[in-house]
Amino acid sequence: MAKIGIFTGTVYGNALLVAEEVQPVLQAQGHEVEVFEDPTLAEWQAYSSDVVLIVTSTTGQGDLPDNIARLHAQIHDELGYQPALRYGVIALGDSSYQHFCGAGKTFDATLQAQQAQRIGDVLMVDAVEHPEPESVTTPWVESWGKQL
């Protein structure tokens, strides 16, 4: 089974809550899973040949939350080519805003440019339609975990 790091970008705690709710789902599938609330580049690099799941909300004009913005900048500016990395993205957003799920889309674009291997599609969760995101994230993660 896979070694998975869940890296969260959160302002009000929703993304962290989602991460903490999907962790046991993945563990029940036999994966080794750790959640990172204030992720560092060193923690990210520990998964460079494994699997990461980014769970992030979006702030402002499609921006990354502060607790993951620095990590994203370091990945973008310092890491470059990451072909051994497999990843998934759960993007939380609100479709009434112009830059719906912008943070998740930004992270995905960076990892695609670095040739990391995305598993499945990016899951974009709309708070307008799903005020309790776990109603869509849990089934998605069950399927995603089986693809690893």
GROMACS .gro file of N, CA and C in nm:
model
  444
    1MET      N    1   0.083  -0.118   0.000
    1MET     CA    2   0.000   0.000   0.000
    1MET      C    3   0.088   0.125   0.000
    2ALA      N    4   0.025   0.239  -0.017
    2ALA     CA    5   0.098   0.363  -0.038
    2ALA      C    6   0.126   0.439   0.092
    3LYS      N    7   0.231   0.518   0.086
    3LYS     CA    8   0.263   0.616   0.191
    3LYS      C    9   0.208   0.748   0.139
    4ILE      N   10   0.110   0.807   0.214
    4ILE     CA   11   0.041   0.926   0.168
    4ILE      C   12   0.056   1.040   0.269
    5GLY      N   13   0.097   1.156   0.220
    5GLY     CA   14   0.098   1.277   0.300
    5GLY      C   15  -0.017   1.365   0.256
    6ILE      N   16  -0.100   1.406   0.350
    6ILE     CA   17  -0.210   1.497   0.319
    6ILE      C   18  -0.169   1.637   0.362
    7PHE      N   19  -0.157   1.726   0.265
    7PHE     CA   20  -0.111   1.862   0.289
    7PHE      C   21  -0.230   1.956   0.278
    8THR      N   22  -0.257   2.030   0.386
    8THR     CA   23  -0.378   2.111   0.393
    8THR      C   24  -0.349   2.261   0.385
    9GLY      N   25  -0.438   2.328   0.315
    9GLY     CA   26  -0.439   2.473   0.309
    9GLY      C   27  -0.574   2.519   0.361
   10THR      N   28  -0.573   2.582   0.478
   10THR     CA   29  -0.701   2.613   0.541
   10THR      C   30  -0.696   2.748   0.611
   11VAL      N   31  -0.810   2.815   0.613
   11VAL     CA   32  -0.824   2.942   0.685
   11VAL      C   33  -0.915   2.922   0.806
   12TYR      N   34  -1.033   2.868   0.781
   12TYR     CA   35  -1.132   2.850   0.887
   12TYR      C   36  -1.141   2.707   0.938
   13GLY      N   37  -1.056   2.619   0.886
   13GLY     CA   38  -1.052   2.482   0.934
   13GLY      C   39  -1.125   2.379   0.852
   14ASN      N   40  -1.199   2.421   0.747
   14ASN     CA   41  -1.273   2.324   0.667
   14ASN      C   42  -1.183   2.224   0.596
   15ALA      N   43  -1.075   2.271   0.536
   15ALA     CA   44  -0.986   2.180   0.464
   15ALA      C   45  -0.918   2.084   0.562
   16LEU      N   46  -0.882   2.132   0.679
   16LEU     CA   47  -0.822   2.044   0.779
   16LEU      C   48  -0.923   1.939   0.824
   17LEU      N   49  -1.047   1.980   0.843
   17LEU     CA   50  -1.152   1.886   0.882
   17LEU      C   51  -1.169   1.778   0.775
   18VAL      N   52  -1.171   1.818   0.649
   18VAL     CA   53  -1.181   1.720   0.540
   18VAL      C   54  -1.063   1.624   0.545
   19ALA      N   55  -0.942   1.678   0.562
   19ALA     CA   56  -0.822   1.594   0.568
   19ALA      C   57  -0.831   1.493   0.682
   20GLU      N   58  -0.875   1.540   0.797
   20GLU     CA   59  -0.886   1.450   0.912
   20GLU      C   60  -0.996   1.347   0.894
   21GLU      N   61  -1.097   1.376   0.813
   21GLU     CA   62  -1.204   1.281   0.788
   21GLU      C   63  -1.166   1.180   0.681
   22VAL      N   64  -1.082   1.217   0.585
   22VAL     CA   65  -1.043   1.120   0.482
   22VAL      C   66  -0.924   1.034   0.525
   23GLN      N   67  -0.848   1.080   0.623
   23GLN     CA   68  -0.733   1.002   0.672
   23GLN      C   69  -0.773   0.860   0.711
   24PRO      N   70  -0.875   0.838   0.796
   24PRO     CA   71  -0.911   0.701   0.833
   24PRO      C   72  -0.967   0.619   0.716
   25VAL      N   73  -1.027   0.686   0.618
   25VAL     CA   74  -1.077   0.615   0.499
   25VAL      C   75  -0.959   0.551   0.426
   26LEU      N   76  -0.852   0.629   0.409
   26LEU     CA   77  -0.733   0.578   0.341
   26LEU      C   78  -0.661   0.474   0.426
   27GLN      N   79  -0.656   0.496   0.557
   27GLN     CA   80  -0.593   0.399   0.646
   27GLN      C   81  -0.667   0.266   0.644
   28ALA      N   82  -0.799   0.269   0.634
   28ALA     CA   83  -0.879   0.147   0.628
   28ALA      C   84  -0.847   0.068   0.502
   29GLN      N   85  -0.796   0.135   0.399
   29GLN     CA   86  -0.755   0.067   0.276
   29GLN      C   87  -0.613   0.013   0.287
   30GLY      N   88  -0.549   0.036   0.400
   30GLY     CA   89  -0.413  -0.015   0.423
   30GLY      C   90  -0.302   0.083   0.395
   31HIS      N   91  -0.336   0.207   0.364
   31HIS     CA   92  -0.234   0.308   0.336
   31HIS      C   93  -0.180   0.366   0.467
   32GLU      N   94  -0.055   0.411   0.461
   32GLU     CA   95   0.008   0.483   0.573
   32GLU      C   96  -0.014   0.632   0.545
   33VAL      N   97  -0.085   0.701   0.637
   33VAL     CA   98  -0.130   0.837   0.608
   33VAL      C   99  -0.095   0.932   0.722
   34GLU      N  100  -0.042   1.050   0.685
   34GLU     CA  101  -0.015   1.155   0.782
   34GLU      C  102  -0.070   1.287   0.728
   35VAL      N  103  -0.130   1.367   0.818
   35VAL     CA  104  -0.187   1.497   0.782
   35VAL      C  105  -0.091   1.607   0.828
   36PHE      N  106  -0.069   1.705   0.740
   36PHE     CA  107   0.018   1.818   0.770
   36PHE      C  108  -0.063   1.947   0.764
   37GLU      N  109  -0.078   2.012   0.880
   37GLU     CA  110  -0.157   2.135   0.889
   37GLU      C  111  -0.076   2.259   0.852
   38ASP      N  112   0.049   2.263   0.892
   38ASP     CA  113   0.139   2.372   0.856
   38ASP      C  114   0.259   2.311   0.783
   39PRO      N  115   0.237   2.268   0.659
   39PRO     CA  116   0.337   2.188   0.590
   39PRO      C  117   0.465   2.264   0.555
   40THR      N  118   0.575   2.189   0.563
   40THR     CA  119   0.706   2.244   0.527
   40THR      C  120   0.758   2.174   0.402
   41LEU      N  121   0.857   2.235   0.340
   41LEU     CA  122   0.917   2.175   0.222
   41LEU      C  123   0.983   2.041   0.256
   42ALA      N  124   1.044   2.031   0.372
   42ALA     CA  125   1.108   1.905   0.414
   42ALA      C  126   1.004   1.793   0.426
   43GLU      N  127   0.887   1.826   0.482
   43GLU     CA  128   0.780   1.726   0.492
   43GLU      C  129   0.734   1.684   0.353
   44TRP      N  130   0.719   1.780   0.263
   44TRP     CA  131   0.679   1.750   0.126
   44TRP      C  132   0.781   1.658   0.060
   45GLN      N  133   0.909   1.691   0.074
   45GLN     CA  134   1.014   1.614   0.009
   45GLN      C  135   1.023   1.471   0.062
   46ALA      N  136   0.975   1.448   0.183
   46ALA     CA  137   0.974   1.311   0.238
   46ALA      C  138   0.880   1.221   0.159
   47TYR      N  139   0.792   1.281   0.079
   47TYR     CA  140   0.696   1.205  -0.003
   47TYR      C  141   0.730   1.213  -0.153
   48SER      N  142   0.850   1.256  -0.187
   48SER     CA  143   0.885   1.281  -0.327
   48SER      C  144   0.872   1.159  -0.418
   49SER      N  145   0.881   1.041  -0.362
   49SER     CA  146   0.864   0.918  -0.441
   49SER      C  147   0.739   0.843  -0.398
   50ASP      N  148   0.652   0.910  -0.328
   50ASP     CA  149   0.531   0.847  -0.275
   50ASP      C  150   0.408   0.921  -0.329
   51VAL      N  151   0.312   0.948  -0.240
   51VAL     CA  152   0.184   1.007  -0.280
   51VAL      C  153   0.150   1.124  -0.188
   52VAL      N  154   0.102   1.233  -0.247
   52VAL     CA  155   0.050   1.344  -0.168
   52VAL      C  156  -0.094   1.371  -0.210
   53LEU      N  157  -0.170   1.416  -0.113
   53LEU     CA  158  -0.306   1.462  -0.138
   53LEU      C  159  -0.313   1.605  -0.086
   54ILE      N  160  -0.341   1.699  -0.174
   54ILE     CA  161  -0.355   1.839  -0.135
   54ILE      C  162  -0.503   1.863  -0.110
   55VAL      N  163  -0.534   1.913   0.009
   55VAL     CA  164  -0.672   1.951   0.043
   55VAL      C  165  -0.665   2.098   0.080
   56THR      N  166  -0.720   2.182  -0.008
   56THR     CA  167  -0.706   2.326   0.017
   56THR      C  168  -0.833   2.403  -0.014
   57SER      N  169  -0.856   2.503   0.067
   57SER     CA  170  -0.962   2.600   0.039
   57SER      C  171  -0.898   2.711  -0.044
   58THR      N  172  -0.978   2.809  -0.082
   58THR     CA  173  -0.932   2.921  -0.163
   58THR      C  174  -0.966   3.050  -0.089
   59THR      N  175  -0.875   3.147  -0.094
   59THR     CA  176  -0.899   3.275  -0.028
   59THR      C  177  -0.891   3.388  -0.130
   60GLY      N  178  -0.937   3.505  -0.090
   60GLY     CA  179  -0.921   3.626  -0.171
   60GLY      C  180  -0.959   3.608  -0.316
   61GLN      N  181  -0.867   3.639  -0.403
   61GLN     CA  182  -0.887   3.632  -0.548
   61GLN      C  183  -0.830   3.502  -0.604
   62GLY      N  184  -0.871   3.390  -0.544
   62GLY     CA  185  -0.822   3.260  -0.589
   62GLY      C  186  -0.688   3.221  -0.530
   63ASP      N  187  -0.655   3.282  -0.417
   63ASP     CA  188  -0.524   3.260  -0.355
   63ASP      C  189  -0.521   3.138  -0.265
   64LEU      N  190  -0.399   3.091  -0.240
   64LEU     CA  191  -0.376   2.983  -0.144
   64LEU      C  192  -0.383   3.038  -0.002
   65PRO      N  193  -0.437   2.961   0.092
   65PRO     CA  194  -0.434   3.004   0.232
   65PRO      C  195  -0.290   3.020   0.279
   66ASP      N  196  -0.270   3.109   0.376
   66ASP     CA  197  -0.135   3.139   0.425
   66ASP      C  198  -0.058   3.015   0.469
   67ASN      N  199  -0.127   2.918   0.532
   67ASN     CA  200  -0.053   2.806   0.588
   67ASN      C  201   0.003   2.711   0.482
   68ILE      N  202  -0.036   2.727   0.355
   68ILE     CA  203   0.020   2.641   0.250
   68ILE      C  204   0.082   2.724   0.137
   69ALA      N  205   0.063   2.854   0.138
   69ALA     CA  206   0.114   2.941   0.031
   69ALA      C  207   0.267   2.936   0.022
   70ARG      N  208   0.333   2.937   0.136
   70ARG     CA  209   0.481   2.933   0.133
   70ARG      C  210   0.530   2.801   0.076
   71LEU      N  211   0.466   2.692   0.117
   71LEU     CA  212   0.505   2.561   0.063
   71LEU      C  213   0.488   2.560  -0.088
   72HIS      N  214   0.376   2.609  -0.137
   72HIS     CA  215   0.354   2.611  -0.282
   72HIS      C  216   0.462   2.692  -0.352
   73ALA      N  217   0.496   2.808  -0.297
   73ALA     CA  218   0.600   2.891  -0.358
   73ALA      C  219   0.734   2.818  -0.362
   74GLN      N  220   0.767   2.747  -0.255
   74GLN     CA  221   0.893   2.671  -0.252
   74GLN      C  222   0.891   2.556  -0.353
   75ILE      N  223   0.779   2.487  -0.362
   75ILE     CA  224   0.768   2.379  -0.461
   75ILE      C  225   0.785   2.436  -0.601
   76HIS      N  226   0.718   2.547  -0.627
   76HIS     CA  227   0.724   2.611  -0.758
   76HIS      C  228   0.864   2.660  -0.792
   77ASP      N  229   0.929   2.725  -0.695
   77ASP     CA  230   1.056   2.792  -0.721
   77ASP      C  231   1.179   2.703  -0.703
   78GLU      N  232   1.170   2.603  -0.615
   78GLU     CA  233   1.289   2.527  -0.578
   78GLU      C  234   1.293   2.383  -0.627
   79LEU      N  235   1.179   2.322  -0.650
   79LEU     CA  236   1.181   2.178  -0.679
   79LEU      C  237   1.188   2.144  -0.826
   80GLY      N  238   1.107   2.209  -0.906
   80GLY     CA  239   1.110   2.176  -1.048
   80GLY      C  240   1.053   2.039  -1.079
   81TYR      N  241   1.129   1.959  -1.149
   81TYR     CA  242   1.088   1.830  -1.203
   81TYR      C  243   1.059   1.729  -1.091
   82GLN      N  244   0.936   1.674  -1.088
   82GLN     CA  245   0.895   1.577  -0.985
   82GLN      C  246   0.822   1.457  -1.046
   83PRO      N  247   0.882   1.386  -1.139
   83PRO     CA  248   0.810   1.279  -1.209
   83PRO      C  249   0.776   1.157  -1.122
   84ALA      N  250   0.844   1.139  -1.011
   84ALA     CA  251   0.816   1.022  -0.925
   84ALA      C  252   0.700   1.047  -0.829
   85LEU      N  253   0.658   1.171  -0.818
   85LEU     CA  254   0.551   1.206  -0.725
   85LEU      C  255   0.415   1.176  -0.786
   86ARG      N  256   0.329   1.107  -0.709
   86ARG     CA  257   0.190   1.086  -0.747
   86ARG      C  258   0.106   1.171  -0.653
   87TYR      N  259  -0.002   1.228  -0.704
   87TYR     CA  260  -0.078   1.320  -0.620
   87TYR      C  261  -0.226   1.325  -0.659
   88GLY      N  262  -0.302   1.385  -0.567
   88GLY     CA  263  -0.442   1.416  -0.590
   88GLY      C  264  -0.471   1.552  -0.528
   89VAL      N  265  -0.581   1.614  -0.572
   89VAL     CA  266  -0.618   1.746  -0.521
   89VAL      C  267  -0.767   1.748  -0.489
   90ILE      N  268  -0.797   1.793  -0.367
   90ILE     CA  269  -0.934   1.826  -0.329
   90ILE      C  270  -0.935   1.977  -0.307
   91ALA      N  271  -1.010   2.047  -0.392
   91ALA     CA  272  -1.019   2.192  -0.385
   91ALA      C  273  -1.155   2.232  -0.330
   92LEU      N  274  -1.155   2.310  -0.223
   92LEU     CA  275  -1.278   2.359  -0.163
   92LEU      C  276  -1.298   2.504  -0.206
   93GLY      N  277  -1.420   2.536  -0.246
   93GLY     CA  278  -1.447   2.672  -0.290
   93GLY      C  279  -1.594   2.706  -0.284
   94ASP      N  280  -1.624   2.822  -0.334
   94ASP     CA  281  -1.760   2.874  -0.335
   94ASP      C  282  -1.783   2.932  -0.475
   95SER      N  283  -1.876   2.870  -0.548
   95SER     CA  284  -1.897   2.909  -0.688
   95SER      C  285  -1.953   3.050  -0.705
   96SER      N  286  -1.993   3.115  -0.597
   96SER     CA  287  -2.040   3.252  -0.610
   96SER      C  288  -1.923   3.352  -0.623
   97TYR      N  289  -1.799   3.301  -0.608
   97TYR     CA  290  -1.680   3.384  -0.624
   97TYR      C  291  -1.619   3.360  -0.761
   98GLN      N  292  -1.556   3.462  -0.815
   98GLN     CA  293  -1.501   3.456  -0.949
   98GLN      C  294  -1.392   3.348  -0.965
   99HIS      N  295  -1.308   3.332  -0.866
   99HIS     CA  296  -1.194   3.239  -0.876
   99HIS      C  297  -1.224   3.110  -0.800
  100PHE      N  298  -1.335   3.046  -0.837
  100PHE     CA  299  -1.381   2.924  -0.772
  100PHE      C  300  -1.271   2.817  -0.771
  101CYS      N  301  -1.238   2.769  -0.651
  101CYS     CA  302  -1.137   2.664  -0.631
  101CYS      C  303  -1.000   2.701  -0.690
  102GLY      N  304  -0.971   2.829  -0.694
  102GLY     CA  305  -0.846   2.876  -0.753
  102GLY      C  306  -0.721   2.820  -0.691
  103ALA      N  307  -0.720   2.802  -0.560
  103ALA     CA  308  -0.600   2.750  -0.493
  103ALA      C  309  -0.570   2.608  -0.537
  104GLY      N  310  -0.671   2.525  -0.541
  104GLY     CA  311  -0.651   2.386  -0.585
  104GLY      C  312  -0.607   2.380  -0.731
  105LYS      N  313  -0.666   2.464  -0.814
  105LYS     CA  314  -0.628   2.469  -0.955
  105LYS      C  315  -0.483   2.513  -0.971
  106THR      N  316  -0.442   2.610  -0.889
  106THR     CA  317  -0.304   2.660  -0.894
  106THR      C  318  -0.206   2.550  -0.856
  107PHE      N  319  -0.235   2.479  -0.747
  107PHE     CA  320  -0.147   2.371  -0.703
  107PHE      C  321  -0.138   2.263  -0.810
  108ASP      N  322  -0.252   2.227  -0.868
  108ASP     CA  323  -0.254   2.125  -0.973
  108ASP      C  324  -0.171   2.168  -1.092
  109ALA      N  325  -0.185   2.293  -1.135
  109ALA     CA  326  -0.110   2.342  -1.251
  109ALA      C  327   0.040   2.337  -1.226
  110THR      N  328   0.081   2.373  -1.104
  110THR     CA  329   0.223   2.368  -1.070
  110THR      C  330   0.276   2.225  -1.078
  111LEU      N  331   0.203   2.131  -1.019
  111LEU     CA  332   0.248   1.992  -1.020
  111LEU      C  333   0.244   1.931  -1.160
  112GLN      N  334   0.146   1.969  -1.241
  112GLN     CA  335   0.142   1.922  -1.379
  112GLN      C  336   0.263   1.975  -1.456
  113ALA      N  337   0.298   2.101  -1.435
  113ALA     CA  338   0.414   2.159  -1.502
  113ALA      C  339   0.544   2.090  -1.460
  114GLN      N  340   0.545   2.035  -1.339
  114GLN     CA  341   0.664   1.965  -1.289
  114GLN      C  342   0.660   1.815  -1.321
  115GLN      N  343   0.562   1.777  -1.401
  115GLN     CA  344   0.545   1.641  -1.449
  115GLN      C  345   0.520   1.539  -1.339
  116ALA      N  346   0.460   1.583  -1.228
  116ALA     CA  347   0.413   1.489  -1.127
  116ALA      C  348   0.292   1.417  -1.186
  117GLN      N  349   0.261   1.300  -1.134
  117GLN     CA  350   0.156   1.216  -1.190
  117GLN      C  351   0.028   1.228  -1.109
  118ARG      N  352  -0.071   1.298  -1.164
  118ARG     CA  353  -0.198   1.313  -1.094
  118ARG      C  354  -0.277   1.183  -1.104
  119ILE      N  355  -0.332   1.142  -0.991
  119ILE     CA  356  -0.419   1.025  -0.985
  119ILE      C  357  -0.563   1.078  -0.985
  120GLY      N  358  -0.639   1.043  -1.085
  120GLY     CA  359  -0.778   1.088  -1.094
  120GLY      C  360  -0.788   1.235  -1.130
  121ASP      N  361  -0.910   1.285  -1.126
  121ASP     CA  362  -0.936   1.425  -1.156
  121ASP      C  363  -0.929   1.508  -1.028
  122VAL      N  364  -0.909   1.638  -1.043
  122VAL     CA  365  -0.917   1.729  -0.929
  122VAL      C  366  -1.063   1.732  -0.884
  123LEU      N  367  -1.085   1.714  -0.754
  123LEU     CA  368  -1.220   1.723  -0.700
  123LEU      C  369  -1.244   1.867  -0.656
  124MET      N  370  -1.341   1.932  -0.718
  124MET     CA  371  -1.376   2.069  -0.681
  124MET      C  372  -1.510   2.065  -0.607
  125VAL      N  373  -1.505   2.104  -0.480
  125VAL     CA  374  -1.622   2.098  -0.393
  125VAL      C  375  -1.678   2.238  -0.375
  126ASP      N  376  -1.803   2.255  -0.416
  126ASP     CA  377  -1.870   2.384  -0.409
  126ASP      C  378  -1.948   2.395  -0.278
  127ALA      N  379  -1.910   2.489  -0.193
  127ALA     CA  380  -1.977   2.508  -0.065
  127ALA      C  381  -2.124   2.546  -0.081
  128VAL      N  382  -2.159   2.604  -0.195
  128VAL     CA  383  -2.298   2.640  -0.220
  128VAL      C  384  -2.383   2.513  -0.232
  129GLU      N  385  -2.331   2.413  -0.303
  129GLU     CA  386  -2.403   2.288  -0.324
  129GLU      C  387  -2.381   2.186  -0.212
  130HIS      N  388  -2.264   2.191  -0.151
  130HIS     CA  389  -2.227   2.091  -0.050
  130HIS      C  390  -2.172   2.160   0.075
  131PRO      N  391  -2.260   2.212   0.162
  131PRO     CA  392  -2.212   2.279   0.283
  131PRO      C  393  -2.135   2.185   0.375
  132GLU      N  394  -2.158   2.055   0.364
  132GLU     CA  395  -2.080   1.955   0.437
  132GLU      C  396  -1.997   1.880   0.333
  133PRO      N  397  -1.873   1.923   0.312
  133PRO     CA  398  -1.793   1.870   0.200
  133PRO      C  399  -1.768   1.720   0.206
  134GLU      N  400  -1.771   1.662   0.326
  134GLU     CA  401  -1.742   1.519   0.336
  134GLU      C  402  -1.843   1.432   0.260
  135SER      N  403  -1.961   1.489   0.229
  135SER     CA  404  -2.059   1.413   0.151
  135SER      C  405  -2.007   1.381   0.011
  136VAL      N  406  -1.915   1.463  -0.041
  136VAL     CA  407  -1.854   1.435  -0.171
  136VAL      C  408  -1.708   1.392  -0.159
  137THR      N  409  -1.638   1.439  -0.057
  137THR     CA  410  -1.496   1.405  -0.048
  137THR      C  411  -1.475   1.259  -0.007
  138THR      N  412  -1.557   1.207   0.083
  138THR     CA  413  -1.537   1.069   0.128
  138THR      C  414  -1.552   0.968   0.014
  139PRO      N  415  -1.660   0.974  -0.065
  139PRO     CA  416  -1.669   0.879  -0.177
  139PRO      C  417  -1.555   0.896  -0.279
  140TRP      N  418  -1.516   1.021  -0.304
  140TRP     CA  419  -1.407   1.046  -0.397
  140TRP      C  420  -1.278   0.984  -0.347
  141VAL      N  421  -1.249   1.002  -0.217
  141VAL     CA  422  -1.125   0.949  -0.160
  141VAL      C  423  -1.127   0.795  -0.158
  142GLU      N  424  -1.242   0.736  -0.133
  142GLU     CA  425  -1.250   0.590  -0.138
  142GLU      C  426  -1.208   0.540  -0.276
  143SER      N  427  -1.256   0.603  -0.379
  143SER     CA  428  -1.221   0.564  -0.515
  143SER      C  429  -1.074   0.597  -0.546
  144TRP      N  430  -1.030   0.715  -0.505
  144TRP     CA  431  -0.893   0.760  -0.530
  144TRP      C  432  -0.792   0.666  -0.466
  145GLY      N  433  -0.818   0.629  -0.340
  145GLY     CA  434  -0.727   0.541  -0.267
  145GLY      C  435  -0.712   0.405  -0.333
  146LYS      N  436  -0.815   0.358  -0.398
  146LYS     CA  437  -0.810   0.228  -0.466
  146LYS      C  438  -0.727   0.233  -0.593
  147GLN      N  439  -0.703   0.353  -0.646
  147GLN     CA  440  -0.623   0.369  -0.768
  147GLN      C  441  -0.472   0.371  -0.740
  148LEU      N  442  -0.436   0.375  -0.614
  148LEU     CA  443  -0.293   0.387  -0.579
  148LEU      C  444  -0.222   0.253  -0.585
   0.00000   0.00000   0.00000
